Amino acid sequence: MSDLHANAASYVRNEMLPPSDPPAMQTGAIKWLRENLFSGWLNTILTILGFAAIFFLLKEFTPWFLHGVWKANSLGECREIIAATWGEDAHGACWAVIRERWNQFMFGFYPRELYWRPILALLLLMVALAPILFSERSNKLWIAGGVVAALVLWLSVSYGQFLPVGILVVIAAVTALLGSRGAQWPSNLIWFSGLFPGLAFWLLWGGTVWLPVVAMLGFVVGWIAFRFASTVMGAIVGAGAGVVAAFLWWYFVAGPLVDALTQITGRTQPFWLRGVDSDEFGGFVLAFTIGIAGIAISLPMGIILALGRRSDMPLVKGLCVGFIEFIRGVPLITLLFVASLLLNYFLPPGTNFDIILRVIIMVTLFSAAYIAEVIRGGLAALPRGQYEAADALGLDYWKAQRLIIMPQALKISIPGIVSSFIGLFKDTTLVVFVALLDPLKGITDAVRASIEWKGVYWEPYIFVGAIFFIVCFSMSRYSMYLENKLKREHR
Amino acid sequence: MKKSVFLGTLAASALLAGYASSATLDDVKARGELICGVNTGLVGFAAPDANGNWQGFDVAICKAVAAAVLGDASKVKYVPTTGETRFTALASGEIDMLARNTTWTFSRDADLKFTFTGVNYYDGQGFMVKKDLGVSSAKELDGATVCIQTGTTTELNLADFFKVNNMSYQPVAIQTNAEGEQQYLAGACDAYTTDASGLAATRAVFADPENHVILPEIISKEPLGPLVRHGDDQWADINRWVLNALIAAEEFGVTSANVEELSKGTDNPEVNRILGSEGDLGAMIGLDKEWAKRAIAASGNYGEIFAATIGESTPIGLARGLNAQWTQGGLLYTPPFR
């Protein structure tokens, strides 16, 4: 081959020219700028305007942020400090209000010596969520687990309580036992996810431990009745028997049983926690309680409603359509007002129907109606062939839903479901209208009503907004993670 | 049993709302706790501190009632109520009494079926303007933009005032006091109007209070007082006379410091009757002899409460003005304890 080159005419270049650099306008930052910011006269104008806007915003706000004061006891003191360090005309943020009232923003009027209970509930929530949100073991999960365990230990030590460590030990022991029998981490924690609602209720509101225990036993009773009856009389009768058995348990057995067990154990620590009234809840404890309870209950409820709406049974369909359309047709505030004010007129005098419970019910119903429609969208997007394939395999209705239809429909609906959840979480701030102390306005107004902090305006809003952003953004990121993980096509 | 009560209540819903409260005193005693509706937060009148303890001028009234009825000023559960929820909360029996700087008006008394048990603060609507506007009287505000909270009586008062004086104004609607302050400071309006006590508190926390003036005109009457439901006169009497006892205590020089000593007996028979060393007025309202003594001991007499929460020694710095004793040229005048 080299002969060919050697014999070639001298005017033929016998080696490749080194590639020269692209023109300066077509490379690096300049190219990027030209293509993305200055690609035409309209874009150029918009870019300049945009930069001008950002510049003026930063010019206004950067000094305000930089001059922020963290240590002061009142707004007046903040102003003095800012004037002393940055000159008379300087403006600055008074973050001291957040530091001083941090506990109120976080816990509302929850008794100070009991703060470990909501914190423990939040940490255990993460443990309970692990097997639901993540199915594969990973190092990150182990690290997160270690951090949670360390925090629980710290909680035990700093509040002098043995309950957090006790719960941690029980979790570790049962999980290890399940692990030794072949269950995989983190799904060997799923038993704890089932127990968590009762545990969280007990930690947050206190009282006797037997109330949540006996209440959750109702589900077990219902399940046993269902299994027993369905083998004898079929699934539909079995389901009915399960529901009836659970209700019988709650109505007739639960009350006396709780009283009897409380009598036996007395008010000793592992069985009794000091009661906390609902009106002592506030701030982010309230927002998280309502938000998480609403999210946890509204998803299964939404699935049932979506299936009901596509059902062939006219009664079921009618009820579901009526419910969904009614709830979606009224504003959430209306429902909250009904829950807090109108119900009082109808309930017998002296009935104490917990206000947070009422709000959770209303928020859940509201969210369930929206989620039902989102999931119905997912169901409608499935090709008919999937339903027919399920039938062809001889699966009954529930098996077909569980094994074939729902996994696909839910996967399609993930973005919609998560955005409903995010909406629900942000809507928890609306409870301020029924005189519950939400972090955004309820607590902020209460804080501002003290003479020390009257006149503080932006700081609490920015702080609360930032926390809401963190939570909502995390939900959004998780939804993207899940979408990527479940992506089956075009891999 | 519970179910039948439930159905019965359902059927007769609103009519029975009054029945529910026929013996509030017994309910409160049985519960061992007074449930008092207060503002969600109003400087000087009701606000929680960093530890969550409620304090303020209205809160002191709740404490006094709790002390008189239950013997312990701390046995109060404070329910923060908003402008929208306050009346329903009281009517439905969710709270025993409402001490939430509520203006005593004809329709609230007669139509909403509440009993105002007195006036604990005589307020009135005023204006605040920036000094460099060069206005010294509200009558010079023709054509001004005015920041005004929507849905309140102040909004109606403002319209009346400008109409009577043949002036025009441009309202700037705001939702809350905090928002009003921001709008006013940002220059969205020339004048900010709300109750004079609120204006004083607002001005007190400005960075430059000297550049803002509160105009001398008070354009409305806002007698603020505690209230209870119609239909339980005994409970209304208790509330009324607890407030009267606080006011009378100031008139006769009974303070939280000397109440213990004076209750052993004094030369003044009226003081003796109030403090229970003579006669038995307490029995007439279903309480014991020392009810008023405990009420006064809770946070002091009217003057002490005023001075501690909103008076001139506090940053809010309100003068007594109309809220002075009748002997000092004010409007506070209690009927005799006899």
PDB file of N, CA, C and O in Angstrom, chain A residues 338 341-349 351, chain B residues 5-14 92:
ATOM      1  N   VAL A 338     -67.334  23.058  56.010  1.00  0.00           N
ATOM      2  CA  VAL A 338     -68.363  22.085  56.402  1.00  0.00           C
ATOM      3  C   VAL A 338     -67.838  21.240  57.557  1.00  0.00           C
ATOM      4  O   VAL A 338     -68.525  21.021  58.551  1.00  0.00           O
ATOM      5  N   LEU A 341     -67.348  23.782  60.777  1.00  0.00           N
ATOM      6  CA  LEU A 341     -68.427  24.601  61.327  1.00  0.00           C
ATOM      7  C   LEU A 341     -69.788  23.924  61.228  1.00  0.00           C
ATOM      8  O   LEU A 341     -70.485  23.756  62.216  1.00  0.00           O
ATOM      9  N   LEU A 342     -70.149  23.499  60.008  1.00  0.00           N
ATOM     10  CA  LEU A 342     -71.498  22.974  59.810  1.00  0.00           C
ATOM     11  C   LEU A 342     -71.714  21.709  60.626  1.00  0.00           C
ATOM     12  O   LEU A 342     -72.765  21.507  61.219  1.00  0.00           O
ATOM     13  N   LEU A 343     -70.697  20.849  60.667  1.00  0.00           N
ATOM     14  CA  LEU A 343     -70.843  19.578  61.386  1.00  0.00           C
ATOM     15  C   LEU A 343     -71.193  19.805  62.854  1.00  0.00           C
ATOM     16  O   LEU A 343     -71.917  19.028  63.449  1.00  0.00           O
ATOM     17  N   ASN A 344     -70.679  20.915  63.426  1.00  0.00           N
ATOM     18  CA  ASN A 344     -70.943  21.183  64.836  1.00  0.00           C
ATOM     19  C   ASN A 344     -72.423  21.304  65.133  1.00  0.00           C
ATOM     20  O   ASN A 344     -72.878  20.978  66.213  1.00  0.00           O
ATOM     21  N   TYR A 345     -73.172  21.818  64.161  1.00  0.00           N
ATOM     22  CA  TYR A 345     -74.603  21.988  64.387  1.00  0.00           C
ATOM     23  C   TYR A 345     -75.315  20.646  64.391  1.00  0.00           C
ATOM     24  O   TYR A 345     -76.351  20.486  65.016  1.00  0.00           O
ATOM     25  N   PHE A 346     -74.761  19.684  63.662  1.00  0.00           N
ATOM     26  CA  PHE A 346     -75.462  18.412  63.500  1.00  0.00           C
ATOM     27  C   PHE A 346     -75.051  17.384  64.545  1.00  0.00           C
ATOM     28  O   PHE A 346     -75.830  16.523  64.903  1.00  0.00           O
ATOM     29  N   LEU A 347     -73.825  17.504  65.018  1.00  0.00           N
ATOM     30  CA  LEU A 347     -73.384  16.512  65.993  1.00  0.00           C
ATOM     31  C   LEU A 347     -74.039  16.780  67.336  1.00  0.00           C
ATOM     32  O   LEU A 347     -74.331  17.915  67.663  1.00  0.00           O
ATOM     33  N   PRO A 348     -74.284  15.729  68.113  1.00  0.00           N
ATOM     34  CA  PRO A 348     -74.895  15.934  69.421  1.00  0.00           C
ATOM     35  C   PRO A 348     -74.004  16.809  70.288  1.00  0.00           C
ATOM     36  O   PRO A 348     -72.779  16.731  70.181  1.00  0.00           O
ATOM     37  N   PRO A 349     -74.611  17.636  71.151  1.00  0.00           N
ATOM     38  CA  PRO A 349     -73.810  18.504  71.992  1.00  0.00           C
ATOM     39  C   PRO A 349     -72.847  17.684  72.828  1.00  0.00           C
ATOM     40  O   PRO A 349     -73.203  16.621  73.324  1.00  0.00           O
ATOM     41  N   THR A 351     -70.302  16.111  71.803  1.00  0.00           N
ATOM     42  CA  THR A 351     -69.498  15.161  71.048  1.00  0.00           C
ATOM     43  C   THR A 351     -68.175  15.820  70.718  1.00  0.00           C
ATOM     44  O   THR A 351     -68.156  16.957  70.281  1.00  0.00           O
TER      45      THR A 351
ATOM     46  N   VAL B   5     -79.647  10.322  69.918  1.00  0.00           N
ATOM     47  CA  VAL B   5     -79.318  11.729  70.176  1.00  0.00           C
ATOM     48  C   VAL B   5     -78.844  12.380  68.892  1.00  0.00           C
ATOM     49  O   VAL B   5     -79.249  13.480  68.528  1.00  0.00           O
ATOM     50  N   PHE B   6     -78.030  11.631  68.170  1.00  0.00           N
ATOM     51  CA  PHE B   6     -77.479  12.147  66.918  1.00  0.00           C
ATOM     52  C   PHE B   6     -78.597  12.478  65.935  1.00  0.00           C
ATOM     53  O   PHE B   6     -78.651  13.559  65.367  1.00  0.00           O
ATOM     54  N   LEU B   7     -79.535  11.528  65.770  1.00  0.00           N
ATOM     55  CA  LEU B   7     -80.616  11.741  64.810  1.00  0.00           C
ATOM     56  C   LEU B   7     -81.501  12.894  65.255  1.00  0.00           C
ATOM     57  O   LEU B   7     -81.919  13.729  64.456  1.00  0.00           O
ATOM     58  N   GLY B   8     -81.783  12.948  66.534  1.00  0.00           N
ATOM     59  CA  GLY B   8     -82.608  14.023  67.053  1.00  0.00           C
ATOM     60  C   GLY B   8     -81.984  15.376  66.781  1.00  0.00           C
ATOM     61  O   GLY B   8     -82.653  16.310  66.343  1.00  0.00           O
ATOM     62  N   THR B   9     -80.701  15.443  66.981  1.00  0.00           N
ATOM     63  CA  THR B   9     -80.017  16.708  66.757  1.00  0.00           C
ATOM     64  C   THR B   9     -80.032  17.062  65.286  1.00  0.00           C
ATOM     65  O   THR B   9     -80.207  18.213  64.905  1.00  0.00           O
ATOM     66  N   LEU B  10     -79.889  16.019  64.479  1.00  0.00           N
ATOM     67  CA  LEU B  10     -79.900  16.242  63.038  1.00  0.00           C
ATOM     68  C   LEU B  10     -81.219  16.879  62.622  1.00  0.00           C
ATOM     69  O   LEU B  10     -81.270  17.837  61.875  1.00  0.00           O
ATOM     70  N   ALA B  11     -82.298  16.322  63.156  1.00  0.00           N
ATOM     71  CA  ALA B  11     -83.620  16.772  62.750  1.00  0.00           C
ATOM     72  C   ALA B  11     -83.862  18.211  63.169  1.00  0.00           C
ATOM     73  O   ALA B  11     -84.437  19.008  62.426  1.00  0.00           O
ATOM     74  N   ALA B  12     -83.432  18.566  64.351  1.00  0.00           N
ATOM     75  CA  ALA B  12     -83.764  19.893  64.858  1.00  0.00           C
ATOM     76  C   ALA B  12     -82.581  20.830  64.817  1.00  0.00           C
ATOM     77  O   ALA B  12     -82.596  21.885  65.447  1.00  0.00           O
ATOM     78  N   SER B  13     -81.590  20.424  64.049  1.00  0.00           N
ATOM     79  CA  SER B  13     -80.285  21.094  63.955  1.00  0.00           C
ATOM     80  C   SER B  13     -80.172  22.456  64.623  1.00  0.00           C
ATOM     81  O   SER B  13     -79.847  22.555  65.799  1.00  0.00           O
ATOM     82  N   ALA B  14     -80.462  23.505  63.884  1.00  0.00           N
ATOM     83  CA  ALA B  14     -80.108  24.844  64.360  1.00  0.00           C
ATOM     84  C   ALA B  14     -80.908  25.233  65.594  1.00  0.00           C
ATOM     85  O   ALA B  14     -80.402  25.918  66.478  1.00  0.00           O
ATOM     86  N   SER B  92     -72.105  27.444  67.931  1.00  0.00           N
ATOM     87  CA  SER B  92     -72.194  25.987  67.912  1.00  0.00           C
ATOM     88  C   SER B  92     -71.760  25.372  69.231  1.00  0.00           C
ATOM     89  O   SER B  92     -71.850  24.172  69.403  1.00  0.00           O
TER      90      SER B  92
END
